[in-house]
CSV table of C-alpha atoms and ligand atoms in Angstrom, one decimal:
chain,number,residue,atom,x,y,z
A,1,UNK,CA,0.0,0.0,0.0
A,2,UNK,CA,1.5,3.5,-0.9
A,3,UNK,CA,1.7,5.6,2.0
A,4,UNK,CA,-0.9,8.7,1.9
A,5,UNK,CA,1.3,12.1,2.0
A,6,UNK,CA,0.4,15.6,2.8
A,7,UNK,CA,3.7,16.9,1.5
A,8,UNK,CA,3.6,20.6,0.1
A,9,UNK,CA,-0.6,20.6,0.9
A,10,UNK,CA,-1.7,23.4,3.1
A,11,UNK,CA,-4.8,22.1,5.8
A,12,UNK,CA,-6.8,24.1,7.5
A,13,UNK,CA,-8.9,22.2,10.4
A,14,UNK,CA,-11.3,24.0,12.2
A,15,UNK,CA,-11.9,23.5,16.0
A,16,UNK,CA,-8.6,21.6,16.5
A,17,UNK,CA,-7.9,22.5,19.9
A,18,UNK,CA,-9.2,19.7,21.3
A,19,UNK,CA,-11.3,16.5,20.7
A,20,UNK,CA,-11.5,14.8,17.0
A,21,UNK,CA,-10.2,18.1,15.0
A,22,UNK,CA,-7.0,18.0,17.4
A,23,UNK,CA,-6.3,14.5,16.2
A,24,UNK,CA,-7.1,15.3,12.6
A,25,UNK,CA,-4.4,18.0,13.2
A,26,UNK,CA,-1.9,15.7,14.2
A,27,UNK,CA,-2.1,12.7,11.9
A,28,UNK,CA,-2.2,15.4,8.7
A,29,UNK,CA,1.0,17.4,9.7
A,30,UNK,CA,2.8,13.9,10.9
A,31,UNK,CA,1.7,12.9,6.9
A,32,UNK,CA,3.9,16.4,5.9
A,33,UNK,CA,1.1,18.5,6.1
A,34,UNK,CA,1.6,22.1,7.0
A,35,UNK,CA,-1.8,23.2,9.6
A,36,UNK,CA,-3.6,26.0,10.4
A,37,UNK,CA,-4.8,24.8,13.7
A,38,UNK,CA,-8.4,26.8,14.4
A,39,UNK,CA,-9.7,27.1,17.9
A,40,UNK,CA,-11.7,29.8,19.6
A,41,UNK,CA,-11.0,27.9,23.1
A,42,UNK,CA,-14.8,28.2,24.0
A,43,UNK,CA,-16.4,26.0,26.4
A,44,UNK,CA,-18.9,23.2,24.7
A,45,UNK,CA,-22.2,25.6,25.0
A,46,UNK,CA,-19.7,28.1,22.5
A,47,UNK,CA,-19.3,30.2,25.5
A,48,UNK,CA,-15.9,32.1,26.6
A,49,UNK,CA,-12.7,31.9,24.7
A,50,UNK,CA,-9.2,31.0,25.2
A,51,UNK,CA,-5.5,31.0,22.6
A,52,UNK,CA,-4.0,28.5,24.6
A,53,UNK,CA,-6.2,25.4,23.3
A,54,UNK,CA,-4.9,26.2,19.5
A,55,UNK,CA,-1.8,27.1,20.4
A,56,UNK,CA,-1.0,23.7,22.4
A,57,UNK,CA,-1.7,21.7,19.5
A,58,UNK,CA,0.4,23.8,17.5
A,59,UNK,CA,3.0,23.2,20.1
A,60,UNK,CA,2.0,19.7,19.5
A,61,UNK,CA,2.9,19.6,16.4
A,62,UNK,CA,6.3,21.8,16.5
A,63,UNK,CA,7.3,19.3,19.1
A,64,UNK,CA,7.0,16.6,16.3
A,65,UNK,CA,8.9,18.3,13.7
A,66,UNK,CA,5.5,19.2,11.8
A,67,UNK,CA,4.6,22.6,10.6
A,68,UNK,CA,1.5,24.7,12.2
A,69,UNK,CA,0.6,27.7,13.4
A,70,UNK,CA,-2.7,28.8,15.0
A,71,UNK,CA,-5.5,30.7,14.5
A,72,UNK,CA,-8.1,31.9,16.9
A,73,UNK,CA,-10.6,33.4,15.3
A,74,UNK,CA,-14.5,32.3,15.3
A,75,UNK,CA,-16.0,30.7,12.7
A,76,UNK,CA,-19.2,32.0,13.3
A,77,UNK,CA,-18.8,35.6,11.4
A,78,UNK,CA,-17.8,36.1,7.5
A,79,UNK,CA,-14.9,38.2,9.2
A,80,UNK,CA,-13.3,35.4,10.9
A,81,UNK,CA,-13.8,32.7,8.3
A,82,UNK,CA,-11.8,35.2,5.9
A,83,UNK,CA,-8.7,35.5,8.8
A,84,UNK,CA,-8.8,31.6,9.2
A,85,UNK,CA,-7.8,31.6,5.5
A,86,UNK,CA,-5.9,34.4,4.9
A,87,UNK,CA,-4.1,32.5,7.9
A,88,UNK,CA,-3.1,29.5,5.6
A,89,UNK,CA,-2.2,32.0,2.9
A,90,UNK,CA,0.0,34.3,4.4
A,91,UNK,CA,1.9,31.3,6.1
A,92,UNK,CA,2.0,28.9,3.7
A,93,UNK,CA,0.9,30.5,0.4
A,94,UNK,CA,-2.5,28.5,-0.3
A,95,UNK,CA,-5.2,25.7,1.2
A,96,UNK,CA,-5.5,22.5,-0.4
A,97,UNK,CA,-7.6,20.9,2.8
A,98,UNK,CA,-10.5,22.2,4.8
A,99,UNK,CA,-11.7,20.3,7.6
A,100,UNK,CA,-15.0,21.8,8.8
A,101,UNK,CA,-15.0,20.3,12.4
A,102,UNK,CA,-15.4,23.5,15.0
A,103,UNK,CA,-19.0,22.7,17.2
A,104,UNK,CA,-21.1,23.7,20.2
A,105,UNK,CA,-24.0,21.8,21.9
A,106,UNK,CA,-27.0,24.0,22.9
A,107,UNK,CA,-29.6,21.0,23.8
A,108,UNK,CA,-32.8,21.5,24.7
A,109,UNK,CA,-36.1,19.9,24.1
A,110,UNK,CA,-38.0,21.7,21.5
A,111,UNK,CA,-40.3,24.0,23.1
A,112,UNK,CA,-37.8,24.5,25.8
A,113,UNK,CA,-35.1,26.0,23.2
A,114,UNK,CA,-34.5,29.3,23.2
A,115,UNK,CA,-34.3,31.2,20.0
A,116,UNK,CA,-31.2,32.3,20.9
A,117,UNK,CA,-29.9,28.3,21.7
A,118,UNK,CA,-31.3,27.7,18.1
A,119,UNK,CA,-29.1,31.0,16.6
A,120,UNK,CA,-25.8,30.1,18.3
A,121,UNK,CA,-25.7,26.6,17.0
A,122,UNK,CA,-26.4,27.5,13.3
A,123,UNK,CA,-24.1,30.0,13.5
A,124,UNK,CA,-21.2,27.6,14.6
A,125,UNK,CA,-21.7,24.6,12.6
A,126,UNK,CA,-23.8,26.0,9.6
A,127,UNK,CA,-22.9,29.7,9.5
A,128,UNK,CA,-19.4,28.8,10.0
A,129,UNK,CA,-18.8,26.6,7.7
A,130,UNK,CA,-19.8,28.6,4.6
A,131,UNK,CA,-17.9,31.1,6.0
A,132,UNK,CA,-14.8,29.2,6.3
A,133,UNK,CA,-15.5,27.6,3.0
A,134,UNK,CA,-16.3,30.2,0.8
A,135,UNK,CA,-13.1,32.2,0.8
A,136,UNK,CA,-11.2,28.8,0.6
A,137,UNK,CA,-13.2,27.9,-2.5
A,138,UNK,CA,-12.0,30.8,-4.0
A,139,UNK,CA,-8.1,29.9,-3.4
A,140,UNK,CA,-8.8,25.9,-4.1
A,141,UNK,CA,-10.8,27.1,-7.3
A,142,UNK,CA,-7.7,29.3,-8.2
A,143,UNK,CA,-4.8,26.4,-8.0
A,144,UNK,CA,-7.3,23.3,-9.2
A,145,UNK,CA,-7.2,21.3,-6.1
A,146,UNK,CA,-9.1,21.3,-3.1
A,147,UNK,CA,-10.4,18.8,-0.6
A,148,UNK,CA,-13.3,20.2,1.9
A,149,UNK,CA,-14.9,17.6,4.8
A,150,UNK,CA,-18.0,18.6,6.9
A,151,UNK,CA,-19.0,17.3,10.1
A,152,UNK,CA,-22.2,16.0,10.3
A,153,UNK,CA,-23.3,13.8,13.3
A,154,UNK,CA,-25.7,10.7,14.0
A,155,UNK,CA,-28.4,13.5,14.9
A,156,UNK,CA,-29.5,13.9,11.7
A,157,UNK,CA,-30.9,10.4,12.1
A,158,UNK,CA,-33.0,12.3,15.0
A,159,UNK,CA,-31.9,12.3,18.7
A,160,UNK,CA,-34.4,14.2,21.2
A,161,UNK,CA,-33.1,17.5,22.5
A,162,UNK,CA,-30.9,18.4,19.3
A,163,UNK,CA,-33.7,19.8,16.9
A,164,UNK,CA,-31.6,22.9,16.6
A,165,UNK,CA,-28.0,20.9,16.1
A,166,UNK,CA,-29.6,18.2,13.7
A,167,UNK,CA,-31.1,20.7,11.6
A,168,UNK,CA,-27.5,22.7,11.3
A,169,UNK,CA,-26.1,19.6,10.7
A,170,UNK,CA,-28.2,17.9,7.9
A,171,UNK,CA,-27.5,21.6,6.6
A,172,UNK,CA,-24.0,20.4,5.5
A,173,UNK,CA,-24.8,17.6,3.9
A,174,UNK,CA,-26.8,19.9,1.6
A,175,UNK,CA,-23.9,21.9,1.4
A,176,UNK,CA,-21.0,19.4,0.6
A,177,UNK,CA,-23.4,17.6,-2.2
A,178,UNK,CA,-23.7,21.1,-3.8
A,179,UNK,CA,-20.5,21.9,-3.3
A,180,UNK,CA,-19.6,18.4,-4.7
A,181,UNK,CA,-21.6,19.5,-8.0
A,182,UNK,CA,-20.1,23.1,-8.1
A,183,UNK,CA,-16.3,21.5,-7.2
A,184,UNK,CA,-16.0,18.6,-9.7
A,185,UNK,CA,-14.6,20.7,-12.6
A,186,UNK,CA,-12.0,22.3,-10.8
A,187,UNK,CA,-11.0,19.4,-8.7
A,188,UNK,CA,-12.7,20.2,-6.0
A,189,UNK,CA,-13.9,17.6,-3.6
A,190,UNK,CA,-16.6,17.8,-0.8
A,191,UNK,CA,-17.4,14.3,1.6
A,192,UNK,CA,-18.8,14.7,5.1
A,193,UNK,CA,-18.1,12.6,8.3
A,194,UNK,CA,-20.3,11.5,11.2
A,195,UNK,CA,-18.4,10.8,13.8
A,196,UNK,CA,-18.7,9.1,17.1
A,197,UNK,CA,-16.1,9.7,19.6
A,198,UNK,CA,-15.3,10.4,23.3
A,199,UNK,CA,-14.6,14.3,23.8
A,200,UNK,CA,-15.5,16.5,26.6
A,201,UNK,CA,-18.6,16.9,24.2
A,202,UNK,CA,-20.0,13.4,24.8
A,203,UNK,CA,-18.5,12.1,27.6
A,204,UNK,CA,-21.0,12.7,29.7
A,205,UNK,CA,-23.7,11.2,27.6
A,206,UNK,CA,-22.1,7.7,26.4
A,207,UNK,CA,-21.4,6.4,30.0
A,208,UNK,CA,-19.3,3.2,29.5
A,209,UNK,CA,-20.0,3.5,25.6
A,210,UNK,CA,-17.4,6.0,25.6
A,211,UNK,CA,-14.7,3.5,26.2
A,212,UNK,CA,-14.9,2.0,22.7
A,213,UNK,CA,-14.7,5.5,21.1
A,214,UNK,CA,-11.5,6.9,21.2
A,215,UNK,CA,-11.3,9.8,18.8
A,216,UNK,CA,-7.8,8.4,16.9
A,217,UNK,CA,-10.6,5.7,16.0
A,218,UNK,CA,-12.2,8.3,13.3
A,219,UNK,CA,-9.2,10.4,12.2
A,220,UNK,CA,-8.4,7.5,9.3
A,221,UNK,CA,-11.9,8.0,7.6
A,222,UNK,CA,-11.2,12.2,8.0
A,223,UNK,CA,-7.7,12.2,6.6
A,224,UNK,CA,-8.0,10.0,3.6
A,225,UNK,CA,-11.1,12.1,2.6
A,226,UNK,CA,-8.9,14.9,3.1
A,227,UNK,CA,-6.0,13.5,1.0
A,228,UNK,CA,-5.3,13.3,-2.9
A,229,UNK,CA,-6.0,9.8,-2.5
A,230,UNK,CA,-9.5,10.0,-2.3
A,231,UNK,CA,-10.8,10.8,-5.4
A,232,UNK,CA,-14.9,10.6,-4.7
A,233,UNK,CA,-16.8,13.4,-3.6
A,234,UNK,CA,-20.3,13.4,-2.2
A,235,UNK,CA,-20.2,10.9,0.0
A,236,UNK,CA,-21.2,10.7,4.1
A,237,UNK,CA,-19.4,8.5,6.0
A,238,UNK,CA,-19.6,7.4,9.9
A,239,UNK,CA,-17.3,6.6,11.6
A,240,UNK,CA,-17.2,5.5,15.2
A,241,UNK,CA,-14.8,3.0,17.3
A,242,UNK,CA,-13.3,1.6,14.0
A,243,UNK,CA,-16.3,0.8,12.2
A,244,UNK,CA,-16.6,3.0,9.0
A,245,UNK,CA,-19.8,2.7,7.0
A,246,UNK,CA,-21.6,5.1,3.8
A,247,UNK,CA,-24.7,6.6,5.1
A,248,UNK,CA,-26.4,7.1,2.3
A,249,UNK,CA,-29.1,10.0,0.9
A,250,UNK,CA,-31.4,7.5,-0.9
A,251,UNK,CA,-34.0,7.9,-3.4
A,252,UNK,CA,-36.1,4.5,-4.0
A,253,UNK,CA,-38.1,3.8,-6.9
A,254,UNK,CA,-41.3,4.4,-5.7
A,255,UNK,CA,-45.1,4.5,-6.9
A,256,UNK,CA,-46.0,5.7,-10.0
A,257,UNK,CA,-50.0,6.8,-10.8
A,258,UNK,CA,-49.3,6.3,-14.3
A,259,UNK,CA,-49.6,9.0,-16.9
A,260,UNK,CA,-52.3,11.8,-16.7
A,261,UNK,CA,-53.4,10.2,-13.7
A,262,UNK,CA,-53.9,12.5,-10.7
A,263,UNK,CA,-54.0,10.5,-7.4
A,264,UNK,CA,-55.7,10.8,-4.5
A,265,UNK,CA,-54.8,10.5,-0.3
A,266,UNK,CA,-56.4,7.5,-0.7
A,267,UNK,CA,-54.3,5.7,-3.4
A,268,UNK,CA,-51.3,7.2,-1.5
A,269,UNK,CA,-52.3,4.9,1.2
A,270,UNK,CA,-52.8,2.2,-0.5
A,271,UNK,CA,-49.7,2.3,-2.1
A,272,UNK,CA,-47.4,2.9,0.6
A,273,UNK,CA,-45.7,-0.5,1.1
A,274,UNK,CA,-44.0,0.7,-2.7
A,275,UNK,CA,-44.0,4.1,-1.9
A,276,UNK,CA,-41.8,3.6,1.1
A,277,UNK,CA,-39.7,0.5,-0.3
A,278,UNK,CA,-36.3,0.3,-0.2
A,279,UNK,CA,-36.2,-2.4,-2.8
A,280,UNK,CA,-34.0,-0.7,-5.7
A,281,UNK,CA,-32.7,2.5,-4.1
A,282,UNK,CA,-30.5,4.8,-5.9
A,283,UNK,CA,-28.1,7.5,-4.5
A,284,UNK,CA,-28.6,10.4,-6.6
A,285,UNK,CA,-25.3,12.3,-6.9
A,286,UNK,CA,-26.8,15.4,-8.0
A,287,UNK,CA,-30.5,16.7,-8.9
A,288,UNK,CA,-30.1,15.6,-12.4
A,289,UNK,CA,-30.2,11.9,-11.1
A,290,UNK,CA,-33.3,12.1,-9.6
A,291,UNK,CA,-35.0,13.8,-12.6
A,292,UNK,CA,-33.4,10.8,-14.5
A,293,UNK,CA,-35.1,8.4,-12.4
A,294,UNK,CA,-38.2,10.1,-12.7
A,295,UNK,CA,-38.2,10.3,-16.5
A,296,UNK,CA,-37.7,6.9,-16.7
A,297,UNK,CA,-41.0,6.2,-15.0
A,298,UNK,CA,-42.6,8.8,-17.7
A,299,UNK,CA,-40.9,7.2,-20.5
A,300,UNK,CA,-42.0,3.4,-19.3
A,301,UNK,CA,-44.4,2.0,-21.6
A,302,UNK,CA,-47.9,1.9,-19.5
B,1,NAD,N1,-17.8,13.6,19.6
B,1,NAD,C1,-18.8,13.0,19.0
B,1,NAD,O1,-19.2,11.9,19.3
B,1,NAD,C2,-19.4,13.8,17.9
B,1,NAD,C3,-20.6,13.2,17.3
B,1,NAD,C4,-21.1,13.8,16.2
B,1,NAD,C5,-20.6,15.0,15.7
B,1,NAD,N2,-19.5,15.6,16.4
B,1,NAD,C6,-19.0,16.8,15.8
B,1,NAD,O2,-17.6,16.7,15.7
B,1,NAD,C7,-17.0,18.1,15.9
B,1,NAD,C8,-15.9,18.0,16.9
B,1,NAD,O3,-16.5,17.8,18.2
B,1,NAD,P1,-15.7,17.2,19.4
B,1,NAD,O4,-16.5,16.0,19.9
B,1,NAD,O5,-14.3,17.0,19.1
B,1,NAD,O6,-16.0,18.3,20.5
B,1,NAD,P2,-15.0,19.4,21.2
B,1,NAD,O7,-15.9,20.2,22.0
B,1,NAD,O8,-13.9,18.6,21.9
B,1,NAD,O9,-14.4,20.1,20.0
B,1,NAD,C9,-15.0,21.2,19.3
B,1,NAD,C10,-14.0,22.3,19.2
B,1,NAD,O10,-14.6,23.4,18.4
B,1,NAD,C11,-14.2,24.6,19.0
B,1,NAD,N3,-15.1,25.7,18.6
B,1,NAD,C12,-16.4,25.8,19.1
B,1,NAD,N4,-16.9,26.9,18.6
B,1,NAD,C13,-16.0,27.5,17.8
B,1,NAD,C14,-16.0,28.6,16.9
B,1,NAD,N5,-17.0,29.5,16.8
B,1,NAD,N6,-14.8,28.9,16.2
B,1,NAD,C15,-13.8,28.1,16.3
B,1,NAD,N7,-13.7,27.0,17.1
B,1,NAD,C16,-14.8,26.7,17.8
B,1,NAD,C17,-14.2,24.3,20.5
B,1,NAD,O11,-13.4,25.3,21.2
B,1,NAD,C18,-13.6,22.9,20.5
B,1,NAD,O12,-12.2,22.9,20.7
B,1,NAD,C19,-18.2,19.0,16.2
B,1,NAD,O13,-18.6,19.6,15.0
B,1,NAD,C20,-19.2,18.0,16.7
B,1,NAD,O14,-20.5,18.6,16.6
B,1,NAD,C21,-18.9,15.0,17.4
């Protein structure tokens, strides 16, 4: 197996002070690659702030013979996503690598949550990531190469208490399979992770669980989607305790009503053993796909 290298590409991982983006940080500057190691040094609700988480990890890394330096900027303003890049450009001249990965937990129950518990969160892990993203698109665009990863989590699957967080974060996956679309000719490539792993964020909430999650365990998945090696885009991957699976965004074939037939509730309801089959699914990689798949029903002779 040829070793994966990360020499002469420029990373950028966001939130690397601590938890899963700190070990993304390390593995990709032991692999050569030079780091811009983001970290506000907030507490896990986004509160407070603090240089010295960043800059340990750079010290990390220095210690190792790798190359970082850190950033400390938010992500959650347009200003601060445009410092975390020109951070990798002034230091190191481009970005090749973009690891969206900086979070905050605001959980509540749904008619308990604040508007202001729903605001903070989007503006981390949604907000944030375009506004990281954006100006790095423009430098990746420029030099023909760029490899982005968004974090996602296993809330998207639905998890009581994190309407506001599973919403923000089924928001990237919107985002990395258009960016996917919008990337592909300039050799651009977008996947997103959903992690599992003990951090100060889940800790508490995984009891003995926790044991079997060590955050190394999904650093493998993050830095070969990060690398030149990978060479698919669009995908969603969890990873968790060494198991690595595709989640997949999955169209099935469904129930047509045939031509100029307009249905009603009630055919809906008898149909919905098709309707809601998984027999034959498809994973659209773009919008096109699923008008494909739908055309094809059209086109099928009645
Ligand atoms: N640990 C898990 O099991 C798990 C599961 C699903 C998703 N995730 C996601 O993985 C990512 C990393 O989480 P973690 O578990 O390592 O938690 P963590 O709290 O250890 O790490 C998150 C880091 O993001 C930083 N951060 C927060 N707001 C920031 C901001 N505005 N700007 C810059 N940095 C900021 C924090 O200071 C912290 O160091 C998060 O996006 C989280 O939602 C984690």
């Amino acid at each position: 197996m040829t070793e994966i290298s990360f020499d002469g590409r420029v990373a950028i991982v966001t939130g690397a002070g601590g938890g899963l983006g700190r070990t993304y940080a390390l593995d990709l500057a032991a692999r050569g690659a030079a780091v811009v190691v983001n970290d506000l040094g907030g507490s896990v609700d986004g509160k407070g702030g603090d240089d010295s988480a960043a800059q340990k990890v750079v010290d990390e890394i220095t210690a190792q013979g790798g190359q970082a330096v850190p950033n400390y900027d938010s992500v959650a303003t347009p200003e601060g996503g445009e410092s975390i890049v020109k951070t990798a450009v002034d230091a190191f001249g481009k970005v090749d690598v973009v690891i969206n990965n900086a979070g905050i937990l605001r959980d509540k129950s749904f008619l308990k949550m604040e508007w202001s518990d729903l605001q903070a969160v989007i503006d981390v892990h949604l907000m944030g990531a375009f506004y990281v993203s954006k100006p790095a698109f423009a430098v990746m665009k420029e030099n023909g190469y760029g490899r982005f990863v968004f974090t996602a989590s296993n809330a998207t699957f639905g998890n009581f208490g994190q309407t506001n967080y599973s919403a923000a974060k089924m928001a990237l996956v919107g985002l990395s399979n258009t960016l996917s679309v919008e990337g592909a000719r300039a050799g651009i490539l977008s996947n997103v992770i959903m992690p599992v792993a003990k951090t100060r964020m889940t800790e508490d909430l995984l009891g003995d669980f926790a044991n079997y999650l060590a955050p190394e365990l999904v650093t493998p998945m993050v830095t070969y989607l990060s690398s030149e090696a990978c060479t698919t885009a669009h995908g969603n991957y969890s990873a968790a305790g060494g198991r690595y699976a595709a989640v997949n965004w999955a169209l099935g074939q469904g129930w047509y009503a045939g031509a100029g037939v307009t249905p009603t509730a009630e055919d809906i309801q008898a149909h919905l053993d098709q309707i809601t089959s998984t027999d034959g699914f498809i994973v659209p990689q773009s919008t096109t796909d699923e008008i494909v798949a739908l055309a094809a029903h059209f086109q099928a002779p009645a």
